[in-house]
Structures are given as C-alpha cells and as structure tokens.
C-alpha cells in the first residue's frame, strides 16, 4: 500500500467498516496491495471478506459500478464471490479519514475451494485448466448483455494511468507503440466488453470441479482475448523455467484452456494471434504497478528481481512466451 494511504488507515476505520456490515474481522489483513482485505465472520459464524478501498485508488461510483457488474453476473449463474449488503442496505459504505479522504467498504461471500498454487497443487492439470477456460468464457458470454457503464475504465485509460507515471522514457515510448497496435484491433460485441481483467490464481478458488472468482477491482472494458492471455502469463510468471519450457507449457495449456472457453463462448482463430501483444502489455502494467507501489520505499528483493526481469523483456520487446 502507498505510504499516504498507510498513514490514514486506522483501527477505528476498520472497526467502523465491520460495524456497518455487522461482522467481526481478523486483526491481520489477507492482503494490502491495492485494497485492504480482511477475513470476516457474521453473527452465524459464516465466513466473508471485508474490503476497504481508498479514494485515491477508486471513486465511490467506480466501486459501485464494479459491484453492480459482480451482482449481475452472480444473478445470471456465474460462480463468483458476490457482494453483500450492509445493515443500511448498501453495497458500498463510505468512511471518512482524518485527512479528508475516504475509504469505501464492501463485503463479499467467501469463495469456496482453495487457491491453486502451481505445480505443487494436486489440482494442477488439464481438468483445472479446462475449468479455468470455461469460467472465463461464461463471464464473457454474460457481459455481452450487460448495460454500458461510464464508471469503469477502458483498458487504454487503465494502462495509460500506469504508463504516465513511469519515469523511464524508453519504457513509455515502447508502451505507446504497443498500445497503438492494440487500439487498431476491431471492437465488437462478441470480442470486447466489461470483464474481470485479472483472473489469475490469486483471484479465485477451485474446489476440484469449478472456479469461484473474486476481486473484480480491475474490471475494465477490454478485448476478451486479454483474459486468456492472463492465464498463460500468470501460469509461467513465477516458474524458474527457461523460455523454451515456458513456451512449450503455454502452447499445451492454451489448447485445453480454449476447449473449456469454447463451451461458453468462441473467438475467431485470428484473435489468438494477438496474444503476444497482451502478454507484453501485462509486463508493462505490472512493472509500472511495482514502481508505483514501492515509490519512496525499499523494494523487497523478490519484487526487485521480478521488476528487473520485466524491464529486460520490455526493452527487448519480447513476450514472456513465444506463442
């Protein structure tokens, strides 16, 4: 979390958020990268997740738009960790901080299943990859009928906000050229819409049969192929494999992923040819996010190593896999 946000987040704000949703929360957060995330329980001891979003990250309207989309897909059969109402029947509650900024509190069901942590998980394999693709395809099918909202960014707005804060001019130049290539792709109802945008294993649980997806904080208007690119990207990002092994794995994974995806939705073969563009864009987005999050602070060694690897690929204009 940015230093300015850490300074104004207090135990009193957390307690206020918990009371508004009538839950108790664990003392230590589950996460604090872009939002504060806490495990919570209601009066019946049922598990939930309480999230607090600072106004420097999202406006109240943006959070409300995210949760309305989440509510829509949940009501139409998607397996997601849906939003829950406060005691005042609001999906989002606003809490003031001492500096005049705000935190926006929201509560979600706790996703059943568990996080699949790469090859060490017994679930890692074709059945899991197929379920992953099916879940993404279902969301893409549903979003085609979702009304347009002005309170969620397009991919271009989202990425530009990150790129504009970069200090490295060479990276900014490469990013601008890459984004122009992506902007040249056609925008159609069957291939572009509001979507999760970040369906990696840290944002869903798996129970051996299907995924339950959560954290729609990055929901943006984007090309559907982006979500499939993210599967390939995060499946190999933290592996020690060579480029050749990563590429071999990604090619095999994509076949199974696409099989699951096409149970719900289809993209023309030509869209899969654009995968390298979105893989490269993710490198830039992740690199920029790391630079922002650790600005003014020492970057931990593992994050510094990742940042260096991202930078090298960006400058070489290479994707994480040759697909």
mmCIF file of C-alpha atoms in Angstrom:
data_model
loop_
_atom_site.group_PDB
_atom_site.id
_atom_site.type_symbol
_atom_site.label_atom_id
_atom_site.label_comp_id
_atom_site.label_asym_id
_atom_site.label_seq_id
_atom_site.Cartn_x
_atom_site.Cartn_y
_atom_site.Cartn_z
ATOM 1 C CA UNK A 1 0.000 0.000 0.000
ATOM 2 C CA UNK A 2 1.175 3.541 -0.735
ATOM 3 C CA UNK A 3 2.673 5.426 2.217
ATOM 4 C CA UNK A 4 -0.003 8.164 2.103
ATOM 5 C CA UNK A 5 -2.773 5.566 2.475
ATOM 6 C CA UNK A 6 -0.986 3.674 5.251
ATOM 7 C CA UNK A 7 -0.802 6.907 7.259
ATOM 8 C CA UNK A 8 -4.576 7.433 7.370
ATOM 9 C CA UNK A 9 -5.833 3.848 7.698
ATOM 10 C CA UNK A 10 -6.677 3.242 11.368
ATOM 11 C CA UNK A 11 -8.181 0.575 13.600
ATOM 12 C CA UNK A 12 -11.149 2.900 14.078
ATOM 13 C CA UNK A 13 -11.849 2.918 10.331
ATOM 14 C CA UNK A 14 -11.672 -0.873 10.234
ATOM 15 C CA UNK A 15 -13.999 -1.168 13.242
ATOM 16 C CA UNK A 16 -16.466 1.239 11.633
ATOM 17 C CA UNK A 17 -16.487 -0.771 8.413
ATOM 18 C CA UNK A 18 -17.066 -4.017 10.320
ATOM 19 C CA UNK A 19 -19.971 -2.500 12.258
ATOM 20 C CA UNK A 20 -21.640 -1.195 9.084
ATOM 21 C CA UNK A 21 -21.774 -4.753 7.745
ATOM 22 C CA UNK A 22 -22.356 -6.311 11.172
ATOM 23 C CA UNK A 23 -19.319 -8.592 11.021
ATOM 24 C CA UNK A 24 -16.219 -9.233 13.094
ATOM 25 C CA UNK A 25 -12.830 -9.179 11.388
ATOM 26 C CA UNK A 26 -9.459 -10.786 11.950
ATOM 27 C CA UNK A 27 -6.733 -8.408 13.074
ATOM 28 C CA UNK A 28 -4.276 -9.024 10.234
ATOM 29 C CA UNK A 29 -5.278 -8.384 6.611
ATOM 30 C CA UNK A 30 -5.343 -11.111 3.975
ATOM 31 C CA UNK A 31 -3.905 -8.548 1.581
ATOM 32 C CA UNK A 32 -2.955 -4.877 1.398
ATOM 33 C CA UNK A 33 -1.508 -4.341 -2.081
ATOM 34 C CA UNK A 34 -4.184 -2.157 -3.701
ATOM 35 C CA UNK A 35 -7.001 -2.631 -1.165
ATOM 36 C CA UNK A 36 -7.143 -3.692 2.474
ATOM 37 C CA UNK A 37 -8.675 -7.183 2.584
ATOM 38 C CA UNK A 38 -9.821 -8.840 5.831
ATOM 39 C CA UNK A 39 -11.338 -12.216 6.656
ATOM 40 C CA UNK A 40 -14.682 -11.588 8.375
ATOM 41 C CA UNK A 41 -17.465 -13.551 10.071
ATOM 42 C CA UNK A 42 -21.132 -12.730 10.554
ATOM 43 C CA UNK A 43 -23.289 -13.477 13.604
ATOM 44 C CA UNK A 44 -23.801 -17.058 12.361
ATOM 45 C CA UNK A 45 -20.023 -17.594 12.140
ATOM 46 C CA UNK A 46 -20.189 -17.682 8.334
ATOM 47 C CA UNK A 47 -17.017 -16.573 6.545
ATOM 48 C CA UNK A 48 -16.908 -13.422 4.417
ATOM 49 C CA UNK A 49 -14.354 -10.957 3.075
ATOM 50 C CA UNK A 50 -14.369 -7.272 4.064
ATOM 51 C CA UNK A 51 -12.610 -4.914 1.652
ATOM 52 C CA UNK A 52 -11.632 -1.283 2.151
ATOM 53 C CA UNK A 53 -10.718 0.755 -0.925
ATOM 54 C CA UNK A 54 -9.075 4.168 -0.592
ATOM 55 C CA UNK A 55 -10.448 7.084 -2.600
ATOM 56 C CA UNK A 56 -7.029 7.586 -4.227
ATOM 57 C CA UNK A 57 -7.471 4.177 -5.872
ATOM 58 C CA UNK A 58 -11.155 4.227 -6.867
ATOM 59 C CA UNK A 59 -14.055 6.660 -6.601
ATOM 60 C CA UNK A 60 -17.266 5.573 -4.895
ATOM 61 C CA UNK A 61 -19.023 5.490 -8.280
ATOM 62 C CA UNK A 62 -16.312 3.186 -9.644
ATOM 63 C CA UNK A 63 -16.655 0.774 -6.725
ATOM 64 C CA UNK A 64 -20.450 0.800 -7.071
ATOM 65 C CA UNK A 65 -20.122 0.046 -10.795
ATOM 66 C CA UNK A 66 -17.775 -2.865 -10.047
ATOM 67 C CA UNK A 67 -20.203 -4.348 -7.531
ATOM 68 C CA UNK A 68 -23.216 -3.879 -9.801
ATOM 69 C CA UNK A 69 -21.441 -5.846 -12.529
ATOM 70 C CA UNK A 70 -20.484 -8.503 -9.984
ATOM 71 C CA UNK A 71 -24.097 -8.670 -8.784
ATOM 72 C CA UNK A 72 -25.300 -9.041 -12.385
ATOM 73 C CA UNK A 73 -23.025 -11.959 -13.283
ATOM 74 C CA UNK A 74 -23.783 -13.669 -9.950
ATOM 75 C CA UNK A 75 -27.532 -13.405 -10.524
ATOM 76 C CA UNK A 76 -27.078 -14.863 -14.004
ATOM 77 C CA UNK A 77 -25.312 -18.003 -12.862
ATOM 78 C CA UNK A 78 -21.614 -17.132 -12.740
ATOM 79 C CA UNK A 79 -19.625 -18.744 -9.940
ATOM 80 C CA UNK A 80 -18.304 -15.634 -8.231
ATOM 81 C CA UNK A 81 -17.910 -14.385 -4.667
ATOM 82 C CA UNK A 82 -20.833 -11.997 -4.792
ATOM 83 C CA UNK A 83 -21.340 -8.712 -2.926
ATOM 84 C CA UNK A 84 -23.426 -8.449 0.249
ATOM 85 C CA UNK A 85 -25.476 -5.553 1.585
ATOM 86 C CA UNK A 86 -24.677 -3.518 4.685
ATOM 87 C CA UNK A 87 -27.122 -3.065 7.559
ATOM 88 C CA UNK A 88 -28.278 0.070 5.678
ATOM 89 C CA UNK A 89 -28.833 -1.999 2.503
ATOM 90 C CA UNK A 90 -25.896 -0.505 0.634
ATOM 91 C CA UNK A 91 -23.266 -2.435 -1.318
ATOM 92 C CA UNK A 92 -20.716 0.319 -0.630
ATOM 93 C CA UNK A 93 -20.277 2.302 2.590
ATOM 94 C CA UNK A 94 -18.209 5.498 2.742
ATOM 95 C CA UNK A 95 -15.954 6.166 5.754
ATOM 96 C CA UNK A 96 -14.043 9.418 6.177
ATOM 97 C CA UNK A 97 -10.337 9.530 7.065
ATOM 98 C CA UNK A 98 -8.616 12.245 9.090
ATOM 99 C CA UNK A 99 -7.099 13.936 6.027
ATOM 100 C CA UNK A 100 -10.431 14.403 4.244
ATOM 101 C CA UNK A 101 -10.051 11.348 2.002
ATOM 102 C CA UNK A 102 -12.315 8.305 2.180
ATOM 103 C CA UNK A 103 -12.327 4.537 2.432
ATOM 104 C CA UNK A 104 -15.092 2.605 0.678
ATOM 105 C CA UNK A 105 -16.091 -0.577 2.498
ATOM 106 C CA UNK A 106 -17.723 -3.588 0.860
ATOM 107 C CA UNK A 107 -18.435 -7.173 1.908
ATOM 108 C CA UNK A 108 -18.284 -10.356 -0.159
ATOM 109 C CA UNK A 109 -19.084 -14.017 0.269
ATOM 110 C CA UNK A 110 -16.032 -16.175 0.914
ATOM 111 C CA UNK A 111 -15.134 -18.251 -2.144
ATOM 112 C CA UNK A 112 -15.327 -21.990 -1.608
ATOM 113 C CA UNK A 113 -12.384 -24.157 -2.531
ATOM 114 C CA UNK A 114 -8.734 -23.180 -2.319
ATOM 115 C CA UNK A 115 -6.041 -21.307 -4.191
ATOM 116 C CA UNK A 116 -4.202 -23.499 -6.677
ATOM 117 C CA UNK A 117 -0.513 -22.774 -6.193
ATOM 118 C CA UNK A 118 1.062 -24.045 -9.373
ATOM 119 C CA UNK A 119 2.572 -27.469 -9.827
ATOM 120 C CA UNK A 120 2.641 -28.154 -6.083
ATOM 121 C CA UNK A 121 -1.160 -28.394 -6.082
ATOM 122 C CA UNK A 122 -2.788 -31.778 -6.804
ATOM 123 C CA UNK A 123 -5.350 -29.910 -8.917
ATOM 124 C CA UNK A 124 -2.753 -28.540 -11.356
ATOM 125 C CA UNK A 125 -3.506 -30.123 -14.729
ATOM 126 C CA UNK A 126 -5.868 -30.319 -17.678
ATOM 127 C CA UNK A 127 -9.169 -30.568 -15.757
ATOM 128 C CA UNK A 128 -8.261 -27.420 -13.854
ATOM 129 C CA UNK A 129 -7.163 -25.552 -16.997
ATOM 130 C CA UNK A 130 -10.378 -26.526 -18.771
ATOM 131 C CA UNK A 131 -12.466 -25.284 -15.826
ATOM 132 C CA UNK A 132 -10.448 -22.061 -15.858
ATOM 133 C CA UNK A 133 -11.272 -21.505 -19.523
ATOM 134 C CA UNK A 134 -14.947 -22.348 -19.001
ATOM 135 C CA UNK A 135 -15.279 -19.829 -16.165
ATOM 136 C CA UNK A 136 -13.739 -17.080 -18.299
ATOM 137 C CA UNK A 137 -15.952 -17.952 -21.257
ATOM 138 C CA UNK A 138 -19.044 -17.789 -19.063
ATOM 139 C CA UNK A 139 -18.211 -14.261 -17.900
ATOM 140 C CA UNK A 140 -17.593 -13.160 -21.488
ATOM 141 C CA UNK A 141 -20.915 -14.622 -22.611
ATOM 142 C CA UNK A 142 -22.757 -12.828 -19.808
ATOM 143 C CA UNK A 143 -21.080 -9.449 -20.258
ATOM 144 C CA UNK A 144 -22.343 -9.151 -23.828
ATOM 145 C CA UNK A 145 -25.797 -8.295 -22.417
ATOM 146 C CA UNK A 146 -24.639 -6.039 -19.584
ATOM 147 C CA UNK A 147 -25.606 -2.346 -19.956
ATOM 148 C CA UNK A 148 -22.784 0.118 -20.623
ATOM 149 C CA UNK A 149 -21.442 1.997 -17.602
ATOM 150 C CA UNK A 150 -19.381 5.186 -17.629
ATOM 151 C CA UNK A 151 -17.800 4.375 -14.275
ATOM 152 C CA UNK A 152 -15.380 1.651 -15.302
ATOM 153 C CA UNK A 153 -12.293 2.468 -17.348
ATOM 154 C CA UNK A 154 -11.338 1.128 -20.736
ATOM 155 C CA UNK A 155 -8.108 -0.867 -20.893
ATOM 156 C CA UNK A 156 -6.476 2.141 -22.558
ATOM 157 C CA UNK A 157 -7.386 4.513 -19.705
ATOM 158 C CA UNK A 158 -6.241 1.957 -17.154
ATOM 159 C CA UNK A 159 -2.879 1.298 -18.794
ATOM 160 C CA UNK A 160 -2.257 4.974 -19.621
ATOM 161 C CA UNK A 161 -2.697 5.894 -15.954
ATOM 162 C CA UNK A 162 0.119 3.465 -15.108
ATOM 163 C CA UNK A 163 2.377 4.343 -18.038
ATOM 164 C CA UNK A 164 2.089 8.108 -17.491
ATOM 165 C CA UNK A 165 3.623 7.750 -14.029
ATOM 166 C CA UNK A 166 6.670 5.862 -15.294
ATOM 167 C CA UNK A 167 9.987 7.659 -15.050
ATOM 168 C CA UNK A 168 11.758 5.562 -17.696
ATOM 169 C CA UNK A 169 11.208 7.308 -21.046
ATOM 170 C CA UNK A 170 12.223 4.258 -23.098
ATOM 171 C CA UNK A 171 9.558 2.109 -21.427
ATOM 172 C CA UNK A 172 6.975 4.851 -22.001
ATOM 173 C CA UNK A 173 7.907 5.015 -25.689
ATOM 174 C CA UNK A 174 7.638 1.237 -26.127
ATOM 175 C CA UNK A 175 4.316 1.223 -24.267
ATOM 176 C CA UNK A 176 2.857 3.920 -26.530
ATOM 177 C CA UNK A 177 3.732 1.982 -29.697
ATOM 178 C CA UNK A 178 2.344 -1.262 -28.262
ATOM 179 C CA UNK A 179 -0.904 0.381 -27.185
ATOM 180 C CA UNK A 180 -1.351 1.836 -30.673
ATOM 181 C CA UNK A 181 -1.076 -1.693 -32.090
ATOM 182 C CA UNK A 182 -3.742 -2.949 -29.701
ATOM 183 C CA UNK A 183 -6.036 0.026 -30.383
ATOM 184 C CA UNK A 184 -6.015 -0.959 -34.059
ATOM 185 C CA UNK A 185 -7.836 -4.214 -33.218
ATOM 186 C CA UNK A 186 -11.587 -4.231 -34.009
ATOM 187 C CA UNK A 187 -14.096 -3.549 -31.221
ATOM 188 C CA UNK A 188 -17.151 -5.809 -31.462
ATOM 189 C CA UNK A 189 -19.799 -7.003 -29.016
ATOM 190 C CA UNK A 190 -18.590 -10.612 -29.285
ATOM 191 C CA UNK A 191 -14.932 -9.766 -28.627
ATOM 192 C CA UNK A 192 -14.858 -6.679 -26.377
ATOM 193 C CA UNK A 193 -16.689 -5.721 -23.197
ATOM 194 C CA UNK A 194 -16.611 -5.205 -19.440
ATOM 195 C CA UNK A 195 -14.635 -8.037 -17.885
ATOM 196 C CA UNK A 196 -12.721 -9.106 -14.787
ATOM 197 C CA UNK A 197 -9.345 -8.480 -16.405
ATOM 198 C CA UNK A 198 -7.167 -10.236 -13.834
ATOM 199 C CA UNK A 199 -8.251 -13.882 -13.481
ATOM 200 C CA UNK A 200 -5.033 -15.314 -12.055
ATOM 201 C CA UNK A 201 -4.918 -17.971 -9.283
ATOM 202 C CA UNK A 202 -4.730 -15.305 -6.586
ATOM 203 C CA UNK A 203 -8.201 -14.114 -7.612
ATOM 204 C CA UNK A 204 -10.177 -17.349 -7.499
ATOM 205 C CA UNK A 205 -10.574 -20.578 -5.562
ATOM 206 C CA UNK A 206 -11.016 -24.052 -7.058
ATOM 207 C CA UNK A 207 -12.878 -26.949 -5.463
ATOM 208 C CA UNK A 208 -11.954 -29.740 -7.866
ATOM 209 C CA UNK A 209 -14.937 -29.040 -10.119
ATOM 210 C CA UNK A 210 -15.119 -25.341 -10.835
ATOM 211 C CA UNK A 211 -13.745 -21.892 -10.073
ATOM 212 C CA UNK A 212 -15.248 -19.266 -7.791
ATOM 213 C CA UNK A 213 -13.857 -15.923 -8.955
ATOM 214 C CA UNK A 214 -13.398 -12.860 -6.760
ATOM 215 C CA UNK A 215 -11.725 -9.412 -6.748
ATOM 216 C CA UNK A 216 -13.332 -7.569 -9.662
ATOM 217 C CA UNK A 217 -11.457 -4.396 -8.658
ATOM 218 C CA UNK A 218 -9.643 -4.292 -12.025
ATOM 219 C CA UNK A 219 -12.821 -4.768 -14.098
ATOM 220 C CA UNK A 220 -12.372 -2.784 -17.308
ATOM 221 C CA UNK A 221 -13.598 -2.658 -20.882
ATOM 222 C CA UNK A 222 -11.112 -4.771 -22.769
ATOM 223 C CA UNK A 223 -10.665 -7.325 -25.512
ATOM 224 C CA UNK A 224 -11.784 -10.780 -24.394
ATOM 225 C CA UNK A 225 -8.513 -12.328 -25.553
ATOM 226 C CA UNK A 226 -6.805 -10.383 -22.753
ATOM 227 C CA UNK A 227 -8.335 -12.649 -20.096
ATOM 228 C CA UNK A 228 -6.958 -15.739 -21.836
ATOM 229 C CA UNK A 229 -3.551 -14.097 -22.170
ATOM 230 C CA UNK A 230 -3.529 -13.546 -18.396
ATOM 231 C CA UNK A 231 -3.937 -17.280 -17.777
ATOM 232 C CA UNK A 232 -0.864 -18.062 -19.863
ATOM 233 C CA UNK A 233 1.051 -15.188 -18.284
ATOM 234 C CA UNK A 234 0.479 -15.996 -14.631
ATOM 235 C CA UNK A 235 0.856 -19.744 -15.140
ATOM 236 C CA UNK A 236 4.533 -19.279 -16.005
ATOM 237 C CA UNK A 237 5.461 -15.916 -14.439
ATOM 238 C CA UNK A 238 6.925 -17.269 -11.211
ATOM 239 C CA UNK A 239 8.375 -20.505 -12.574
ATOM 240 C CA UNK A 240 12.161 -21.000 -12.850
ATOM 241 C CA UNK A 241 11.697 -22.448 -16.341
ATOM 242 C CA UNK A 242 13.597 -21.494 -19.475
ATOM 243 C CA UNK A 243 11.804 -19.568 -22.211
ATOM 244 C CA UNK A 244 11.591 -22.787 -24.229
ATOM 245 C CA UNK A 245 9.921 -24.700 -21.398
ATOM 246 C CA UNK A 246 7.543 -21.823 -20.635
ATOM 247 C CA UNK A 247 6.561 -21.680 -24.300
ATOM 248 C CA UNK A 248 6.037 -25.437 -24.550
ATOM 249 C CA UNK A 249 3.847 -25.384 -21.455
ATOM 250 C CA UNK A 250 1.825 -22.362 -22.641
ATOM 251 C CA UNK A 251 1.087 -23.940 -26.030
ATOM 252 C CA UNK A 252 -0.262 -27.104 -24.400
ATOM 253 C CA UNK A 253 -2.172 -25.163 -21.761
ATOM 254 C CA UNK A 254 -3.822 -22.950 -24.367
ATOM 255 C CA UNK A 255 -5.280 -25.973 -26.173
ATOM 256 C CA UNK A 256 -7.053 -27.155 -23.011
ATOM 257 C CA UNK A 257 -7.962 -23.642 -21.893
ATOM 258 C CA UNK A 258 -9.556 -22.925 -25.252
ATOM 259 C CA UNK A 259 -11.556 -26.153 -25.095
ATOM 260 C CA UNK A 260 -13.104 -25.045 -21.802
ATOM 261 C CA UNK A 261 -13.630 -21.485 -23.021
ATOM 262 C CA UNK A 262 -15.481 -22.623 -26.118
ATOM 263 C CA UNK A 263 -18.109 -24.440 -24.056
ATOM 264 C CA UNK A 264 -19.359 -20.922 -23.296
ATOM 265 C CA UNK A 265 -18.043 -18.551 -25.975
ATOM 266 C CA UNK A 266 -15.979 -18.554 -29.156
ATOM 267 C CA UNK A 267 -13.354 -16.244 -30.571
ATOM 268 C CA UNK A 268 -12.088 -16.422 -34.144
ATOM 269 C CA UNK A 269 -8.661 -18.001 -34.633
ATOM 270 C CA UNK A 270 -7.251 -14.613 -35.617
ATOM 271 C CA UNK A 271 -7.703 -13.327 -32.055
ATOM 272 C CA UNK A 272 -5.258 -15.885 -30.714
ATOM 273 C CA UNK A 273 -2.585 -14.397 -32.984
ATOM 274 C CA UNK A 274 -2.764 -11.202 -30.896
ATOM 275 C CA UNK A 275 -1.833 -12.954 -27.627
ATOM 276 C CA UNK A 276 1.796 -11.664 -27.673
ATOM 277 C CA UNK A 277 0.538 -8.060 -27.659
ATOM 278 C CA UNK A 278 -1.417 -8.609 -24.449
ATOM 279 C CA UNK A 279 1.369 -10.598 -22.813
ATOM 280 C CA UNK A 280 3.767 -7.718 -23.446
ATOM 281 C CA UNK A 281 1.246 -5.178 -22.179
ATOM 282 C CA UNK A 282 0.907 -7.102 -18.925
ATOM 283 C CA UNK A 283 4.670 -6.877 -18.414
ATOM 284 C CA UNK A 284 4.438 -3.099 -18.737
ATOM 285 C CA UNK A 285 1.398 -2.827 -16.466
ATOM 286 C CA UNK A 286 2.951 -4.988 -13.772
ATOM 287 C CA UNK A 287 6.268 -3.166 -13.995
ATOM 288 C CA UNK A 288 4.541 0.193 -13.630
ATOM 289 C CA UNK A 289 2.447 -1.018 -10.704
ATOM 290 C CA UNK A 290 5.542 -2.209 -8.838
ATOM 291 C CA UNK A 291 7.291 1.124 -9.411
ATOM 292 C CA UNK A 292 4.272 2.981 -8.022
ATOM 293 C CA UNK A 293 3.684 0.749 -5.011
ATOM 294 C CA UNK A 294 7.274 0.918 -3.816
ATOM 295 C CA UNK A 295 7.983 4.552 -4.651
ATOM 296 C CA UNK A 296 9.752 6.078 -1.667
ATOM 297 C CA UNK A 297 10.250 2.647 -0.088
ATOM 298 C CA UNK A 298 12.844 -0.102 -0.433
ATOM 299 C CA UNK A 299 11.609 -2.747 -2.856
ATOM 300 C CA UNK A 300 11.886 -6.257 -1.331
ATOM 301 C CA UNK A 301 14.428 -8.494 -3.034
ATOM 302 C CA UNK A 302 11.888 -10.818 -4.671
ATOM 303 C CA UNK A 303 9.942 -7.880 -6.110
ATOM 304 C CA UNK A 304 13.167 -6.257 -7.319
ATOM 305 C CA UNK A 305 14.128 -9.467 -9.124
ATOM 306 C CA UNK A 306 10.711 -9.586 -10.770
ATOM 307 C CA UNK A 307 10.932 -5.908 -11.722
ATOM 308 C CA UNK A 308 14.328 -6.460 -13.363
ATOM 309 C CA UNK A 309 13.008 -9.415 -15.380
ATOM 310 C CA UNK A 310 10.004 -7.392 -16.535
ATOM 311 C CA UNK A 311 12.203 -4.477 -17.552
ATOM 312 C CA UNK A 312 14.509 -6.691 -19.590
ATOM 313 C CA UNK A 313 11.603 -8.171 -21.573
ATOM 314 C CA UNK A 314 10.015 -4.746 -22.078
ATOM 315 C CA UNK A 315 13.201 -3.233 -23.509
ATOM 316 C CA UNK A 316 13.737 -6.253 -25.774
ATOM 317 C CA UNK A 317 10.049 -6.051 -26.797
ATOM 318 C CA UNK A 318 9.622 -9.754 -26.107
ATOM 319 C CA UNK A 319 6.677 -11.624 -24.602
ATOM 320 C CA UNK A 320 7.006 -13.964 -21.641
ATOM 321 C CA UNK A 321 6.356 -16.891 -24.025
ATOM 322 C CA UNK A 322 6.720 -17.294 -27.797
ATOM 323 C CA UNK A 323 3.168 -18.143 -28.727
#
